[in-house]
């Protein structure tokens, strides 16, 4: 009945008998009931195999479709902790950090300096100082920031490699809160400012080596990158002509979307996205007899979202005004995305997920927090769900825990990494004492 929801789950999803002989959802070789019993709920699990194969899909596609050098930067803002930073670094990816906080995580994880890239639209002095100390690449958002970088370079010695963030004037089709490439966006520099920035770097002997643009996050048609790519290639021609400067690296940012709900399937593949970008870049640059720049894609969500599953326990079933409410032990404090972007998720019960017929009344899944906006999933066909049952919400690996809060004193959930039947606690659940850590007694 709900079989079309299974592809939303990690690659290793399987139905196997639980200890009572009932079919139960398994991920990474582990029964989700047992993981919930061991680590508590709400629980976030990540299937490493699914992350590994998404990385491989990008690597294969770049190798197959781009004849120049190429690489991947992982946008750490999607999901970053020590285990994730180590995993991405072990795959040879650059790790994109926003500001001093994420830099601290990456460095503590042991990510080598050469693999750390610093982003940020209004970097503070501490961000920039940490960038100088810890990052191999720094993406410059604006001219005042570049002046501060020159000051730091003067005072402390060589700057990391600098890439300039271009504002191409085109956003992708996504929720407006996630659009970044449009003309009036707060991010990046227009073409004239980029020319000024390269000239400034040349005058001040700053190592400017790349261009970067990012039009927004969670788009679904690869062609949407093309107008921006054309604009940036035009800018390259201008920089070449006016300043005799050519980038060693070009990053078209991230933003490739995924399916969150069975209605979003099928979805264009990572390979189709990379192939479209690579072909357009090569086409645009074919008239220049200059080397193809390193194509550095910068995905976050499409590497980690489907690897993650959130497991909640149903504490209350209520009927109100004709609506069936399933009240869970987590919600907007660990996943603000439905409230912020009207994000639409799906779910399955962990026990006998496919064998039970839906009730005629759809279910409304909400959390325990004190507002009606704490609504996780609206109007979802589900069978009769008993008190104490576990529900698994797929595609929970990106931008959920990273935007989590302690609203109503909520404790951030534990995070477990799964690999070949092993479950490794990557982050423990917060305790009530954690809530007092910053208070001065
Ligand atoms: N590069 C830059 C400069 C970015 O700002 C972002 C995301 C990415 C790469 C990665 O984009 P991705 O491949 O993950 O789509 N909180 C929102 C998403 C905000 C994305 C911010 N920037 C959400 O939950 O949908």
Coordinates of C-alpha atoms and ligand atoms in Angstrom, one line a residue:
X1 CA 0.0 0.0 0.0
X2 CA 2.7 2.5 1.0
X3 CA 5.4 0.9 -1.1
X4 CA 6.0 4.2 -3.1
X5 CA 7.4 5.7 0.2
X6 CA 10.2 3.2 0.4
X7 CA 12.5 4.9 -2.2
X8 CA 12.5 8.0 0.1
X9 CA 14.4 6.0 2.7
X10 CA 18.2 5.2 2.7
X11 CA 19.5 2.7 0.2
X12 CA 19.8 0.0 2.8
X13 CA 16.1 0.1 3.8
X14 CA 14.7 -3.4 4.3
X15 CA 11.7 -5.1 5.8
X16 CA 12.7 -7.9 8.1
X17 CA 11.0 -9.6 11.0
X18 CA 11.4 -7.9 14.4
X19 CA 11.7 -9.9 17.6
X20 CA 8.0 -10.7 17.6
X21 CA 8.1 -11.9 14.0
X22 CA 6.4 -8.8 12.6
X23 CA 7.8 -7.1 9.6
X24 CA 9.8 -4.0 10.7
X25 CA 11.7 -1.2 9.0
X26 CA 15.5 -1.8 9.0
X27 CA 18.2 0.6 7.9
X28 CA 21.9 0.0 7.7
X29 CA 21.2 -3.6 8.8
X30 CA 19.5 -2.5 12.1
X31 CA 15.9 -2.7 13.3
X32 CA 14.6 0.8 13.9
X33 CA 12.6 -0.5 16.9
X34 CA 15.9 -1.7 18.5
X35 CA 17.7 1.6 17.8
X36 CA 14.9 3.5 19.3
X37 CA 15.0 1.3 22.4
X38 CA 18.7 1.7 22.7
X39 CA 19.1 5.4 22.0
X40 CA 15.6 6.8 22.8
X41 CA 13.3 9.0 20.7
X42 CA 13.2 11.3 18.9
X43 CA 16.2 9.8 17.2
X44 CA 18.1 10.8 14.1
X45 CA 19.9 8.0 12.3
X46 CA 22.2 8.4 9.2
X47 CA 23.0 5.5 6.9
X48 CA 26.6 5.9 5.8
X49 CA 26.2 3.7 2.8
X50 CA 23.7 6.2 1.3
X51 CA 26.1 9.1 1.9
X52 CA 28.9 7.2 0.3
X53 CA 26.9 6.4 -2.8
X54 CA 25.7 10.0 -3.2
X55 CA 29.4 11.1 -3.1
X56 CA 30.2 8.4 -5.6
X57 CA 27.4 9.6 -7.9
X58 CA 28.9 13.1 -8.0
X59 CA 32.4 11.8 -8.5
X60 CA 31.4 9.5 -11.3
X61 CA 29.4 12.2 -13.0
X62 CA 32.2 14.7 -12.8
X63 CA 34.7 12.2 -14.2
X64 CA 32.3 11.2 -17.0
X65 CA 31.1 14.6 -18.1
X66 CA 33.9 17.1 -17.5
X67 CA 37.2 16.9 -19.1
X68 CA 38.9 19.4 -16.8
X69 CA 39.9 19.0 -13.2
X70 CA 36.9 18.7 -10.8
X71 CA 36.0 18.3 -7.2
X72 CA 33.2 18.4 -4.6
X73 CA 32.8 20.7 -1.7
X74 CA 30.4 19.5 1.0
X75 CA 28.1 22.3 2.2
X76 CA 28.5 21.6 5.9
X77 CA 25.5 23.7 6.8
X78 CA 23.3 20.8 5.8
X79 CA 24.6 18.6 8.6
X80 CA 27.8 19.0 10.4
X81 CA 29.3 17.2 13.4
X82 CA 32.6 15.5 14.0
X83 CA 31.6 12.2 12.4
X84 CA 30.2 13.9 9.3
X85 CA 33.2 16.2 8.9
X86 CA 35.5 13.2 9.2
X87 CA 33.5 11.2 6.7
X88 CA 33.4 13.9 4.1
X89 CA 37.1 14.7 4.5
X90 CA 37.9 10.9 4.2
X91 CA 36.1 11.0 0.8
X92 CA 38.5 13.8 -0.2
X93 CA 35.8 16.5 -0.3
X94 CA 36.4 20.1 0.7
X95 CA 34.2 21.0 3.7
X96 CA 32.4 24.3 3.4
X97 CA 32.1 26.0 6.8
X98 CA 30.1 29.1 7.5
X99 CA 32.0 31.1 10.1
X100 CA 34.1 30.4 13.1
X101 CA 31.7 27.9 14.7
X102 CA 31.6 25.4 11.8
X103 CA 35.4 26.0 11.3
X104 CA 35.9 24.9 14.8
X105 CA 33.9 21.7 14.2
X106 CA 35.9 20.9 11.0
X107 CA 39.3 21.6 12.6
X108 CA 38.4 19.6 15.7
X109 CA 37.4 16.7 13.4
X110 CA 40.9 16.9 11.9
X111 CA 39.9 18.1 8.5
X112 CA 43.2 19.3 6.9
X113 CA 43.4 23.0 6.2
X114 CA 43.6 22.5 2.5
X115 CA 40.2 20.8 2.6
X116 CA 38.5 23.6 4.5
X117 CA 36.6 26.4 2.6
X118 CA 35.1 29.4 4.5
X119 CA 31.8 31.0 3.4
X120 CA 29.8 33.8 4.9
X121 CA 27.8 36.8 3.7
X122 CA 28.9 39.1 6.6
X123 CA 32.0 37.5 8.1
X124 CA 33.0 39.0 11.4
X125 CA 36.7 39.6 12.4
X126 CA 36.7 36.4 14.3
X127 CA 35.4 34.5 11.3
X128 CA 38.1 36.1 9.1
X129 CA 40.8 35.5 11.6
X130 CA 39.8 31.8 12.0
X131 CA 39.6 31.6 8.2
X132 CA 43.2 32.8 7.9
X133 CA 44.3 30.3 10.5
X134 CA 42.3 27.3 9.5
X135 CA 40.9 27.5 5.9
X136 CA 42.6 26.7 2.6
X137 CA 40.1 28.7 0.6
X138 CA 38.0 31.7 1.5
X139 CA 35.0 32.8 -0.6
X140 CA 34.8 36.6 -0.6
X141 CA 31.3 37.9 -0.5
X142 CA 31.8 41.7 -0.9
X143 CA 34.3 44.5 -1.3
X144 CA 34.4 45.7 2.3
X145 CA 35.2 42.2 3.3
X146 CA 38.0 42.1 0.8
X147 CA 39.5 45.3 2.3
X148 CA 39.4 43.6 5.7
X149 CA 41.2 40.6 4.2
X150 CA 43.9 42.8 2.8
X151 CA 44.3 44.3 6.3
X152 CA 44.7 40.9 7.8
X153 CA 47.1 39.7 5.1
X154 CA 49.2 42.8 5.8
X155 CA 49.2 42.1 9.5
X156 CA 49.5 38.3 9.6
X157 CA 50.9 37.1 6.4
X158 CA 49.5 35.2 3.4
X159 CA 45.8 34.9 2.9
X160 CA 44.1 31.6 2.0
X161 CA 43.2 31.3 -1.7
X162 CA 40.4 33.7 -2.4
X163 CA 37.3 32.9 -4.6
X164 CA 34.9 35.7 -5.4
X165 CA 31.2 35.2 -4.9
X166 CA 29.4 36.4 -8.0
X167 CA 25.7 37.5 -7.8
X168 CA 24.6 36.3 -11.2
X169 CA 21.2 38.0 -11.2
X170 CA 19.3 34.7 -11.5
X171 CA 17.8 32.7 -8.7
X172 CA 16.5 29.1 -9.1
X173 CA 12.9 28.1 -8.6
X174 CA 12.6 27.3 -4.9
X175 CA 11.0 28.8 -1.8
X176 CA 11.9 32.5 -1.7
X177 CA 13.7 32.1 1.6
X178 CA 16.2 29.8 -0.2
X179 CA 16.8 32.0 -3.3
X180 CA 20.2 33.7 -3.3
X181 CA 21.2 34.5 -6.9
X182 CA 18.7 37.2 -7.8
X183 CA 19.7 40.8 -8.6
X184 CA 18.6 42.2 -5.3
X185 CA 19.9 39.4 -3.1
X186 CA 22.1 40.1 -0.1
X187 CA 24.7 37.6 -1.4
X188 CA 27.8 38.2 -3.5
X189 CA 29.0 40.9 -6.0
X190 CA 27.8 42.0 -9.4
X191 CA 30.0 41.8 -12.4
X192 CA 31.5 45.3 -12.0
X193 CA 32.3 44.7 -8.3
X194 CA 34.0 41.4 -9.3
X195 CA 36.2 43.3 -11.8
X196 CA 37.0 45.8 -9.0
X197 CA 37.7 42.9 -6.6
X198 CA 40.2 41.2 -9.0
X199 CA 41.9 44.5 -9.7
X200 CA 42.2 45.1 -5.9
X201 CA 43.7 41.7 -5.4
X202 CA 46.2 42.2 -8.2
X203 CA 47.2 45.6 -6.7
X204 CA 47.5 44.1 -3.2
X205 CA 49.1 40.8 -4.2
X206 CA 46.2 38.8 -2.8
X207 CA 45.9 35.2 -4.1
X208 CA 42.5 35.4 -6.0
X209 CA 42.1 32.1 -7.8
X210 CA 38.4 31.3 -8.3
X211 CA 34.9 32.4 -8.9
X212 CA 31.8 31.1 -7.1
X213 CA 28.1 31.5 -7.5
X214 CA 25.1 29.9 -5.7
X215 CA 21.6 30.7 -7.0
X216 CA 19.6 29.0 -4.2
X217 CA 18.9 25.7 -2.6
X218 CA 16.5 22.8 -3.5
X219 CA 15.8 23.2 -7.2
X220 CA 14.8 20.3 -9.5
X221 CA 15.6 21.2 -13.1
X222 CA 19.3 21.2 -14.0
X223 CA 18.8 23.8 -16.8
X224 CA 18.0 26.4 -14.2
X225 CA 21.8 26.9 -13.6
X226 CA 22.4 27.8 -17.3
X227 CA 21.6 31.5 -17.4
X228 CA 23.8 32.2 -14.4
X229 CA 26.5 30.0 -15.8
X230 CA 26.4 32.0 -19.1
X231 CA 26.6 35.3 -17.1
X232 CA 29.6 34.1 -15.1
X233 CA 31.4 32.8 -18.2
X234 CA 30.8 36.2 -19.8
X235 CA 32.4 37.8 -16.7
X236 CA 35.4 35.4 -17.1
X237 CA 35.9 36.7 -20.6
X238 CA 35.8 40.3 -19.4
X239 CA 38.2 39.6 -16.6
X240 CA 40.5 37.9 -19.0
X241 CA 40.4 40.8 -21.4
X242 CA 40.5 43.7 -19.0
X243 CA 42.8 42.3 -16.3
X244 CA 44.5 39.3 -17.9
X245 CA 43.0 37.1 -15.1
X246 CA 41.5 33.7 -15.5
X247 CA 40.1 31.6 -12.6
X248 CA 41.8 28.3 -11.7
X249 CA 38.5 27.2 -10.1
X250 CA 34.8 27.8 -10.8
X251 CA 32.1 26.8 -8.4
X252 CA 28.5 26.8 -9.4
X253 CA 27.5 26.3 -5.8
X254 CA 25.1 23.7 -4.6
X255 CA 21.3 23.5 -4.4
X256 CA 20.5 20.4 -6.3
X257 CA 17.2 19.2 -5.0
X258 CA 15.8 15.9 -3.8
X259 CA 12.4 14.1 -3.3
X260 CA 11.0 14.5 0.2
X261 CA 7.6 13.0 -0.6
X262 CA 6.4 10.1 -2.8
X263 CA 4.7 12.8 -5.0
X264 CA 8.1 14.3 -5.7
X265 CA 9.2 11.1 -7.4
X266 CA 10.7 10.4 -9.9
X267 CA 13.4 13.1 -9.5
X268 CA 16.2 14.0 -12.0
X269 CA 19.5 12.3 -11.0
X270 CA 22.7 13.8 -9.7
X271 CA 24.3 12.7 -12.9
X272 CA 21.8 14.6 -15.1
X273 CA 22.5 17.7 -13.0
X274 CA 26.3 17.5 -13.2
X275 CA 26.2 16.6 -16.9
X276 CA 24.1 19.7 -17.7
X277 CA 26.4 22.0 -15.8
X278 CA 29.6 20.4 -17.2
X279 CA 28.5 20.5 -20.8
X280 CA 27.3 24.1 -20.5
X281 CA 30.6 25.2 -19.0
X282 CA 32.7 23.5 -21.6
X283 CA 30.5 24.9 -24.4
X284 CA 30.7 28.5 -23.0
X285 CA 34.5 28.3 -22.6
X286 CA 35.2 26.6 -25.9
X287 CA 36.1 29.9 -27.7
X288 CA 38.8 30.7 -25.1
X289 CA 42.1 28.9 -25.7
X290 CA 42.6 28.8 -21.9
X291 CA 42.5 25.8 -19.6
X292 CA 39.2 24.7 -18.3
X293 CA 38.9 25.8 -14.6
X294 CA 38.5 23.2 -11.9
X295 CA 34.7 22.6 -11.6
X296 CA 34.0 22.5 -7.9
X297 CA 30.3 21.6 -7.2
X298 CA 29.1 22.4 -3.7
X299 CA 26.2 20.2 -2.7
X300 CA 24.8 19.8 0.8
X301 CA 21.3 18.4 0.8
X302 CA 21.7 15.9 -2.1
X303 CA 24.6 14.3 -0.3
X304 CA 23.0 13.7 3.1
X305 CA 19.3 14.3 3.2
X306 CA 18.1 10.8 2.1
X307 CA 20.7 9.1 4.4
X308 CA 18.9 10.5 7.4
X309 CA 15.7 9.2 9.1
X310 CA 14.0 10.7 12.1
X311 CA 12.2 8.3 14.5
X312 CA 9.5 9.6 16.7
X313 CA 7.2 7.9 19.2
X314 CA 3.4 8.5 19.1
X315 CA 2.3 9.6 22.6
X316 CA -1.2 10.7 22.0
X317 CA -3.9 10.0 19.4
X318 CA -6.7 12.6 19.3
X319 CA -9.7 13.4 17.2
X320 CA -10.7 17.0 16.9
X321 CA -13.2 18.6 14.5
X322 CA -13.0 15.6 12.2
X323 CA -9.2 15.5 12.2
X324 CA -7.0 12.6 13.4
X325 CA -4.0 13.9 15.3
X326 CA -0.9 11.8 16.0
X327 CA 1.1 13.7 18.6
X328 CA 4.8 12.9 18.5
X329 CA 7.7 13.4 20.9
X330 CA 9.4 15.8 18.4
X331 CA 8.4 18.4 15.9
X332 CA 9.3 22.0 15.2
X333 CA 12.2 22.0 17.7
X334 CA 14.1 19.4 15.7
X335 CA 12.5 20.1 12.3
X336 CA 11.5 23.7 11.6
X337 CA 11.3 23.1 7.8
X338 CA 7.5 22.6 7.5
X339 CA 6.9 25.8 9.5
X340 CA 9.5 27.8 7.7
X341 CA 9.2 26.6 4.1
X342 CA 5.9 24.6 4.1
X343 CA 8.1 21.6 3.5
X344 CA 6.1 18.5 2.9
X345 CA 7.3 15.2 4.4
X346 CA 6.0 11.6 4.4
X347 CA 6.3 8.8 7.0
X348 CA 5.8 5.1 7.7
X349 CA 5.2 3.2 10.9
X350 CA 8.2 1.2 11.9
X351 CA 6.2 -2.0 12.6
X352 CA 4.3 -3.6 9.7
X353 CA 4.8 -0.4 7.6
X354 CA 3.3 -1.8 4.4
X355 CA 0.7 -4.4 5.5
X356 CA -2.0 -2.3 7.0
X357 CA -4.8 -0.4 5.1
X358 CA -5.1 3.3 5.6
X359 CA -7.9 4.6 7.7
X360 CA -10.4 6.7 5.9
X361 CA -9.3 9.7 7.9
X362 CA -5.8 10.9 7.0
X363 CA -3.4 11.6 9.8
X364 CA -2.0 15.0 11.0
X365 CA 1.4 14.6 12.7
X366 CA 2.4 17.3 15.2
X367 CA 4.9 17.7 18.0
X368 CA 4.6 18.6 21.7
X369 CA 5.4 22.3 21.4
X370 CA 3.1 25.1 22.4
X371 CA 2.0 26.4 19.1
X372 CA -0.2 25.3 16.2
X373 CA 2.7 25.9 13.8
X374 CA 4.3 22.9 15.3
X375 CA 2.9 20.7 12.5
X376 CA 5.2 18.1 11.0
X377 CA 3.1 16.5 8.3
X378 CA -0.4 17.4 7.2
X379 CA -3.0 15.1 5.8
X380 CA -1.0 11.9 5.3
X381 CA -2.7 8.5 4.5
X382 CA -1.7 6.2 7.4
X383 CA -3.2 3.1 9.0
X384 CA -4.6 3.0 12.5
X385 CA -1.6 3.9 14.7
X386 CA -1.5 2.8 18.3
X387 CA -0.2 4.7 21.3
X388 CA 3.5 4.0 21.7
X389 CA 4.1 3.1 18.1
X390 CA 7.2 4.5 16.3
X391 CA 7.0 6.5 13.1
X392 CA 9.9 7.0 10.8
X393 CA 10.2 10.2 8.7
X394 CA 12.5 9.7 5.8
X395 CA 14.7 12.4 4.1
X396 CA 15.6 13.9 7.5
X397 CA 19.3 14.3 7.0
X398 CA 19.7 17.9 5.9
X399 CA 18.9 21.2 7.6
X400 CA 16.8 19.7 10.4
X401 CA 19.1 19.3 13.3
X402 CA 21.3 22.2 12.1
X403 CA 18.3 24.5 12.6
X404 CA 17.1 22.8 15.8
X405 CA 16.3 24.8 18.9
X406 CA 15.6 24.4 22.6
X407 CA 12.1 25.9 22.2
X408 CA 10.0 24.9 25.2
X409 CA 13.1 23.4 26.7
X410 CA 13.3 20.8 24.0
X411 CA 16.4 18.6 24.1
X412 CA 18.2 18.1 20.8
X413 CA 18.0 14.4 19.8
X414 CA 20.8 11.9 19.7
X415 CA 22.4 11.2 16.3
X416 CA 23.5 7.7 15.3
X417 CA 25.6 6.8 12.3
X418 CA 25.0 3.3 10.8
X419 CA 27.4 1.3 8.8
X420 CA 27.1 -2.4 8.0
X421 CA 25.0 -3.3 11.0
X422 CA 27.1 -1.1 13.4
X423 CA 25.4 1.8 15.2
X424 CA 27.8 4.5 16.4
X425 CA 26.5 7.3 18.6
X426 CA 27.8 10.4 16.9
X427 CA 26.0 12.9 19.2
X428 CA 24.4 12.2 22.5
X429 CA 20.9 13.5 23.3
X430 CA 21.0 16.8 25.2
X431 CA 20.2 16.7 28.9
X432 CA 18.3 19.2 31.0
X433 CA 21.7 20.3 32.4
X434 CA 22.8 21.3 28.9
X435 CA 20.0 23.9 29.0
X436 CA 21.8 25.6 31.9
X437 CA 25.3 25.5 30.4
X438 CA 25.4 29.2 29.4
X439 CA 23.6 30.6 32.5
X440 CA 25.7 32.4 35.1
X441 CA 24.6 31.0 38.4
Ligands
LIG1 N1 26.7 26.7 -1.2 C1 26.2 27.8 -0.6 C2 26.9 29.0 -0.7 C3 25.0 27.7 0.2 O1 24.5 28.8 0.7 C4 24.3 26.5 0.2 C5 23.0 26.4 1.0 C6 24.8 25.4 -0.4 C7 26.0 25.5 -1.1 C8 24.2 24.0 -0.3 O2 22.9 24.0 -0.8 P1 22.2 22.5 -0.9 O3 23.0 21.7 -1.9 O4 22.2 21.9 0.4 O5 20.8 22.8 -1.4 N2 17.5 25.7 5.3 C9 17.1 25.5 3.9 C10 18.3 25.4 3.0 C11 19.2 26.6 3.1 C12 20.4 26.5 2.2 C13 21.4 27.5 2.5 N3 22.6 27.4 1.6 C14 16.2 24.2 3.9 O6 16.1 23.6 4.9 O7 15.7 23.9 2.8

